[in-house]
């Protein structure tokens, strides 16, 4: 089974399209803030959350529960594909329903392998993978450069690279992440 969580009006063929708003005419109406979700453990091969995750988890505990629920229903090696506005772009604070910034490194902290490396090196990063009892492996991460920034940078002789996007607000419009659930093949969380 593949889920398109928080589908809004963007339905995906081959997915169960889920939204809390019945006006969107989803396949299934579900409030993602109410848990547990009505899916069996390790029953979902892929979850798409496009411009959804930033609306969930106003508190750390609420966010942790959402992440745990995603992990619970993903099959071993199941994929989560997330698209969110970049927290340093005006699109994030402009929408008052955005309660949780998601950074390129957010899911790095949800990896037990990375948590182990942090322990070994004395890195002070949060060990969220262990604290939340989840384990994700970052497969892919991408940034979408804001077209206005790209035009401005070109006019001003600024190279659009990792350094410039790090220091210029509104340079990155959104980020896309793909992670896989690290679970034993016979896992039932």
PDB file of C-alpha atoms in Angstrom:
ATOM      1  CA  UNK A   1       0.000   0.000   0.000  1.00  0.00           C
ATOM      2  CA  UNK A   2       1.151   3.542  -0.796  1.00  0.00           C
ATOM      3  CA  UNK A   3      -0.230   6.610   0.999  1.00  0.00           C
ATOM      4  CA  UNK A   4      -0.447  10.243  -0.071  1.00  0.00           C
ATOM      5  CA  UNK A   5      -0.946  11.858   3.347  1.00  0.00           C
ATOM      6  CA  UNK A   6      -2.465  15.331   3.394  1.00  0.00           C
ATOM      7  CA  UNK A   7      -3.179  15.117  -0.327  1.00  0.00           C
ATOM      8  CA  UNK A   8      -5.334  18.245  -0.553  1.00  0.00           C
ATOM      9  CA  UNK A   9      -6.387  18.590  -4.171  1.00  0.00           C
ATOM     10  CA  UNK A  10      -3.254  16.823  -5.473  1.00  0.00           C
ATOM     11  CA  UNK A  11      -4.288  13.191  -5.841  1.00  0.00           C
ATOM     12  CA  UNK A  12      -1.704  10.600  -6.872  1.00  0.00           C
ATOM     13  CA  UNK A  13      -2.663   7.583  -8.937  1.00  0.00           C
ATOM     14  CA  UNK A  14      -1.780   4.281  -7.270  1.00  0.00           C
ATOM     15  CA  UNK A  15      -1.905   5.817  -3.787  1.00  0.00           C
ATOM     16  CA  UNK A  16      -4.573   5.999  -1.115  1.00  0.00           C
ATOM     17  CA  UNK A  17      -5.114   9.760  -1.033  1.00  0.00           C
ATOM     18  CA  UNK A  18      -5.810  10.941   2.518  1.00  0.00           C
ATOM     19  CA  UNK A  19      -6.776  14.339   3.876  1.00  0.00           C
ATOM     20  CA  UNK A  20      -8.624  15.742   6.876  1.00  0.00           C
ATOM     21  CA  UNK A  21     -10.769  17.980   4.671  1.00  0.00           C
ATOM     22  CA  UNK A  22     -13.676  16.158   2.998  1.00  0.00           C
ATOM     23  CA  UNK A  23     -13.994  19.052   0.519  1.00  0.00           C
ATOM     24  CA  UNK A  24     -10.809  17.766  -1.149  1.00  0.00           C
ATOM     25  CA  UNK A  25     -12.666  14.505  -1.917  1.00  0.00           C
ATOM     26  CA  UNK A  26      -9.841  12.274  -0.689  1.00  0.00           C
ATOM     27  CA  UNK A  27     -10.098   8.493  -0.861  1.00  0.00           C
ATOM     28  CA  UNK A  28     -10.162   8.571   2.915  1.00  0.00           C
ATOM     29  CA  UNK A  29     -10.782  11.352   5.450  1.00  0.00           C
ATOM     30  CA  UNK A  30      -8.309  11.227   8.341  1.00  0.00           C
ATOM     31  CA  UNK A  31      -6.975  13.773  10.827  1.00  0.00           C
ATOM     32  CA  UNK A  32      -3.249  12.986  11.010  1.00  0.00           C
ATOM     33  CA  UNK A  33      -3.113  14.529  14.495  1.00  0.00           C
ATOM     34  CA  UNK A  34      -5.317  11.701  15.817  1.00  0.00           C
ATOM     35  CA  UNK A  35      -3.333   8.564  16.524  1.00  0.00           C
ATOM     36  CA  UNK A  36      -2.932   5.728  16.069  1.00  0.00           C
ATOM     37  CA  UNK A  37      -3.604   5.887  12.348  1.00  0.00           C
ATOM     38  CA  UNK A  38      -5.831   3.088  11.027  1.00  0.00           C
ATOM     39  CA  UNK A  39      -3.063   1.168   9.244  1.00  0.00           C
ATOM     40  CA  UNK A  40      -1.354  -2.045  10.310  1.00  0.00           C
ATOM     41  CA  UNK A  41       2.254  -2.050  11.437  1.00  0.00           C
ATOM     42  CA  UNK A  42       4.769  -2.350   8.600  1.00  0.00           C
ATOM     43  CA  UNK A  43       1.974  -2.345   6.002  1.00  0.00           C
ATOM     44  CA  UNK A  44       2.909   0.689   3.876  1.00  0.00           C
ATOM     45  CA  UNK A  45       5.639   0.636   1.226  1.00  0.00           C
ATOM     46  CA  UNK A  46       5.652   4.378   0.563  1.00  0.00           C
ATOM     47  CA  UNK A  47       4.327   7.581   2.108  1.00  0.00           C
ATOM     48  CA  UNK A  48       4.242  10.913   0.307  1.00  0.00           C
ATOM     49  CA  UNK A  49       3.804  14.063   2.408  1.00  0.00           C
ATOM     50  CA  UNK A  50       4.013  17.125   0.177  1.00  0.00           C
ATOM     51  CA  UNK A  51       3.652  20.322   2.193  1.00  0.00           C
ATOM     52  CA  UNK A  52       2.144  18.451   5.147  1.00  0.00           C
ATOM     53  CA  UNK A  53       4.794  17.675   7.781  1.00  0.00           C
ATOM     54  CA  UNK A  54       5.328  21.368   8.611  1.00  0.00           C
ATOM     55  CA  UNK A  55       1.668  21.493   9.712  1.00  0.00           C
ATOM     56  CA  UNK A  56       2.079  18.692  12.281  1.00  0.00           C
ATOM     57  CA  UNK A  57       3.787  18.538  15.654  1.00  0.00           C
ATOM     58  CA  UNK A  58       3.657  21.949  17.239  1.00  0.00           C
ATOM     59  CA  UNK A  59       5.384  20.540  20.324  1.00  0.00           C
ATOM     60  CA  UNK A  60       8.344  18.203  20.361  1.00  0.00           C
ATOM     61  CA  UNK A  61       6.196  15.429  21.817  1.00  0.00           C
ATOM     62  CA  UNK A  62       3.522  15.845  19.145  1.00  0.00           C
ATOM     63  CA  UNK A  63       6.175  15.791  16.406  1.00  0.00           C
ATOM     64  CA  UNK A  64       7.762  12.700  17.922  1.00  0.00           C
ATOM     65  CA  UNK A  65       4.373  10.917  17.883  1.00  0.00           C
ATOM     66  CA  UNK A  66       3.854  11.737  14.195  1.00  0.00           C
ATOM     67  CA  UNK A  67       7.326  10.428  13.338  1.00  0.00           C
ATOM     68  CA  UNK A  68       6.737   7.288  15.419  1.00  0.00           C
ATOM     69  CA  UNK A  69       3.441   6.682  13.633  1.00  0.00           C
ATOM     70  CA  UNK A  70       5.073   7.075  10.223  1.00  0.00           C
ATOM     71  CA  UNK A  71       7.772   4.625  11.278  1.00  0.00           C
ATOM     72  CA  UNK A  72       5.234   2.182  12.726  1.00  0.00           C
ATOM     73  CA  UNK A  73       3.248   1.837   9.506  1.00  0.00           C
ATOM     74  CA  UNK A  74       6.195   1.836   7.080  1.00  0.00           C
ATOM     75  CA  UNK A  75       7.368  -1.585   5.948  1.00  0.00           C
ATOM     76  CA  UNK A  76      11.055  -2.485   6.284  1.00  0.00           C
ATOM     77  CA  UNK A  77      12.861  -0.344   3.698  1.00  0.00           C
ATOM     78  CA  UNK A  78       9.589   1.571   3.157  1.00  0.00           C
ATOM     79  CA  UNK A  79      10.086   5.082   1.847  1.00  0.00           C
ATOM     80  CA  UNK A  80       8.898   8.425   3.155  1.00  0.00           C
ATOM     81  CA  UNK A  81       9.022  11.279   0.640  1.00  0.00           C
ATOM     82  CA  UNK A  82       8.664  14.733   2.176  1.00  0.00           C
ATOM     83  CA  UNK A  83       8.475  18.164   0.555  1.00  0.00           C
ATOM     84  CA  UNK A  84       8.371  21.196   2.872  1.00  0.00           C
ATOM     85  CA  UNK A  85       8.981  24.934   2.592  1.00  0.00           C
ATOM     86  CA  UNK A  86      12.453  25.951   3.701  1.00  0.00           C
ATOM     87  CA  UNK A  87      12.304  27.488   7.176  1.00  0.00           C
ATOM     88  CA  UNK A  88      14.437  30.453   6.043  1.00  0.00           C
ATOM     89  CA  UNK A  89      12.062  31.330   3.215  1.00  0.00           C
ATOM     90  CA  UNK A  90       9.209  33.788   3.677  1.00  0.00           C
ATOM     91  CA  UNK A  91       6.781  31.046   2.585  1.00  0.00           C
ATOM     92  CA  UNK A  92       7.280  29.299   5.940  1.00  0.00           C
ATOM     93  CA  UNK A  93       6.260  32.070   8.392  1.00  0.00           C
ATOM     94  CA  UNK A  94       3.710  33.492   5.930  1.00  0.00           C
ATOM     95  CA  UNK A  95       1.349  30.578   6.593  1.00  0.00           C
ATOM     96  CA  UNK A  96       0.110  30.659  10.204  1.00  0.00           C
ATOM     97  CA  UNK A  97      -0.704  26.927  10.025  1.00  0.00           C
ATOM     98  CA  UNK A  98       3.006  26.082   9.676  1.00  0.00           C
ATOM     99  CA  UNK A  99       4.021  24.928  13.161  1.00  0.00           C
ATOM    100  CA  UNK A 100       7.154  22.825  12.598  1.00  0.00           C
ATOM    101  CA  UNK A 101      10.199  23.768  10.523  1.00  0.00           C
ATOM    102  CA  UNK A 102      11.820  20.753   8.879  1.00  0.00           C
ATOM    103  CA  UNK A 103      15.487  21.131   7.959  1.00  0.00           C
ATOM    104  CA  UNK A 104      17.695  19.143   5.630  1.00  0.00           C
ATOM    105  CA  UNK A 105      19.264  17.586   8.725  1.00  0.00           C
ATOM    106  CA  UNK A 106      16.053  16.743  10.634  1.00  0.00           C
ATOM    107  CA  UNK A 107      15.965  13.106   9.561  1.00  0.00           C
ATOM    108  CA  UNK A 108      19.714  12.739  10.151  1.00  0.00           C
ATOM    109  CA  UNK A 109      18.902  13.038  13.858  1.00  0.00           C
ATOM    110  CA  UNK A 110      16.347  10.211  13.465  1.00  0.00           C
ATOM    111  CA  UNK A 111      19.015   7.733  12.327  1.00  0.00           C
ATOM    112  CA  UNK A 112      20.366   5.344  14.954  1.00  0.00           C
ATOM    113  CA  UNK A 113      23.538   4.913  12.880  1.00  0.00           C
ATOM    114  CA  UNK A 114      24.116   8.667  13.004  1.00  0.00           C
ATOM    115  CA  UNK A 115      23.134   8.706  16.702  1.00  0.00           C
ATOM    116  CA  UNK A 116      25.823   6.065  17.357  1.00  0.00           C
ATOM    117  CA  UNK A 117      28.394   8.183  15.486  1.00  0.00           C
ATOM    118  CA  UNK A 118      27.402  11.207  17.571  1.00  0.00           C
ATOM    119  CA  UNK A 119      27.937   9.196  20.766  1.00  0.00           C
ATOM    120  CA  UNK A 120      31.354   7.953  19.602  1.00  0.00           C
ATOM    121  CA  UNK A 121      32.596  11.405  18.608  1.00  0.00           C
ATOM    122  CA  UNK A 122      31.054  13.306  21.509  1.00  0.00           C
ATOM    123  CA  UNK A 123      28.844  15.301  19.120  1.00  0.00           C
ATOM    124  CA  UNK A 124      26.167  17.071  21.138  1.00  0.00           C
ATOM    125  CA  UNK A 125      23.377  16.433  18.611  1.00  0.00           C
ATOM    126  CA  UNK A 126      20.100  15.072  19.932  1.00  0.00           C
ATOM    127  CA  UNK A 127      19.852  11.297  19.770  1.00  0.00           C
ATOM    128  CA  UNK A 128      16.291  11.455  18.453  1.00  0.00           C
ATOM    129  CA  UNK A 129      16.394   8.066  16.742  1.00  0.00           C
ATOM    130  CA  UNK A 130      16.909   6.348  20.084  1.00  0.00           C
ATOM    131  CA  UNK A 131      14.738   8.773  22.053  1.00  0.00           C
ATOM    132  CA  UNK A 132      11.847   8.221  19.622  1.00  0.00           C
ATOM    133  CA  UNK A 133      12.534   4.518  18.982  1.00  0.00           C
ATOM    134  CA  UNK A 134      12.688   5.054  15.210  1.00  0.00           C
ATOM    135  CA  UNK A 135      15.436   4.541  12.666  1.00  0.00           C
ATOM    136  CA  UNK A 136      15.500   6.301   9.299  1.00  0.00           C
ATOM    137  CA  UNK A 137      18.218   6.374   6.672  1.00  0.00           C
ATOM    138  CA  UNK A 138      18.434   9.504   4.533  1.00  0.00           C
ATOM    139  CA  UNK A 139      18.333   8.369   0.892  1.00  0.00           C
ATOM    140  CA  UNK A 140      18.054  11.686  -0.925  1.00  0.00           C
ATOM    141  CA  UNK A 141      17.786  15.383  -0.198  1.00  0.00           C
ATOM    142  CA  UNK A 142      17.285  18.247  -2.594  1.00  0.00           C
ATOM    143  CA  UNK A 143      16.737  21.968  -2.491  1.00  0.00           C
ATOM    144  CA  UNK A 144      14.657  24.065  -4.862  1.00  0.00           C
ATOM    145  CA  UNK A 145      16.270  27.438  -5.383  1.00  0.00           C
ATOM    146  CA  UNK A 146      13.858  30.362  -5.353  1.00  0.00           C
ATOM    147  CA  UNK A 147      13.747  31.726  -8.935  1.00  0.00           C
ATOM    148  CA  UNK A 148      13.890  35.351  -7.726  1.00  0.00           C
ATOM    149  CA  UNK A 149      17.028  34.592  -5.715  1.00  0.00           C
ATOM    150  CA  UNK A 150      18.624  32.830  -8.687  1.00  0.00           C
ATOM    151  CA  UNK A 151      17.921  35.850 -10.901  1.00  0.00           C
ATOM    152  CA  UNK A 152      19.247  38.281  -8.272  1.00  0.00           C
ATOM    153  CA  UNK A 153      22.354  36.174  -7.689  1.00  0.00           C
ATOM    154  CA  UNK A 154      23.089  36.028 -11.430  1.00  0.00           C
ATOM    155  CA  UNK A 155      22.720  39.813 -11.786  1.00  0.00           C
ATOM    156  CA  UNK A 156      25.086  40.330  -8.849  1.00  0.00           C
ATOM    157  CA  UNK A 157      27.696  37.754  -9.855  1.00  0.00           C
ATOM    158  CA  UNK A 158      26.924  35.441  -6.942  1.00  0.00           C
ATOM    159  CA  UNK A 159      27.327  31.722  -7.488  1.00  0.00           C
ATOM    160  CA  UNK A 160      24.329  29.717  -6.305  1.00  0.00           C
ATOM    161  CA  UNK A 161      25.998  27.001  -4.254  1.00  0.00           C
ATOM    162  CA  UNK A 162      25.870  25.525  -0.768  1.00  0.00           C
ATOM    163  CA  UNK A 163      27.613  28.570   0.703  1.00  0.00           C
ATOM    164  CA  UNK A 164      25.326  31.182  -0.853  1.00  0.00           C
ATOM    165  CA  UNK A 165      22.124  29.324  -0.001  1.00  0.00           C
ATOM    166  CA  UNK A 166      23.324  28.936   3.561  1.00  0.00           C
ATOM    167  CA  UNK A 167      23.783  32.672   4.069  1.00  0.00           C
ATOM    168  CA  UNK A 168      20.983  34.231   2.018  1.00  0.00           C
ATOM    169  CA  UNK A 169      17.429  34.172   3.367  1.00  0.00           C
ATOM    170  CA  UNK A 170      14.819  33.281   0.725  1.00  0.00           C
ATOM    171  CA  UNK A 171      17.421  31.529  -1.430  1.00  0.00           C
ATOM    172  CA  UNK A 172      15.850  28.073  -1.017  1.00  0.00           C
ATOM    173  CA  UNK A 173      12.109  27.844  -1.638  1.00  0.00           C
ATOM    174  CA  UNK A 174      11.562  24.258  -0.523  1.00  0.00           C
ATOM    175  CA  UNK A 175      13.376  21.077   0.375  1.00  0.00           C
ATOM    176  CA  UNK A 176      12.640  17.496  -0.607  1.00  0.00           C
ATOM    177  CA  UNK A 177      13.742  14.537   1.474  1.00  0.00           C
ATOM    178  CA  UNK A 178      13.492  10.808   0.940  1.00  0.00           C
ATOM    179  CA  UNK A 179      14.183   8.457   3.825  1.00  0.00           C
ATOM    180  CA  UNK A 180      13.812   4.737   4.294  1.00  0.00           C
ATOM    181  CA  UNK A 181      12.632   2.931   7.399  1.00  0.00           C
ATOM    182  CA  UNK A 182      15.434   0.816   8.836  1.00  0.00           C
ATOM    183  CA  UNK A 183      13.708  -2.266  10.279  1.00  0.00           C
ATOM    184  CA  UNK A 184      14.366  -5.988  10.303  1.00  0.00           C
ATOM    185  CA  UNK A 185      12.570  -7.771   7.422  1.00  0.00           C
ATOM    186  CA  UNK A 186      10.194  -9.504   9.845  1.00  0.00           C
ATOM    187  CA  UNK A 187       9.536  -6.302  11.806  1.00  0.00           C
ATOM    188  CA  UNK A 188       6.195  -5.629  13.391  1.00  0.00           C
ATOM    189  CA  UNK A 189       7.573  -2.544  15.237  1.00  0.00           C
TER     190      UNK A 189
END
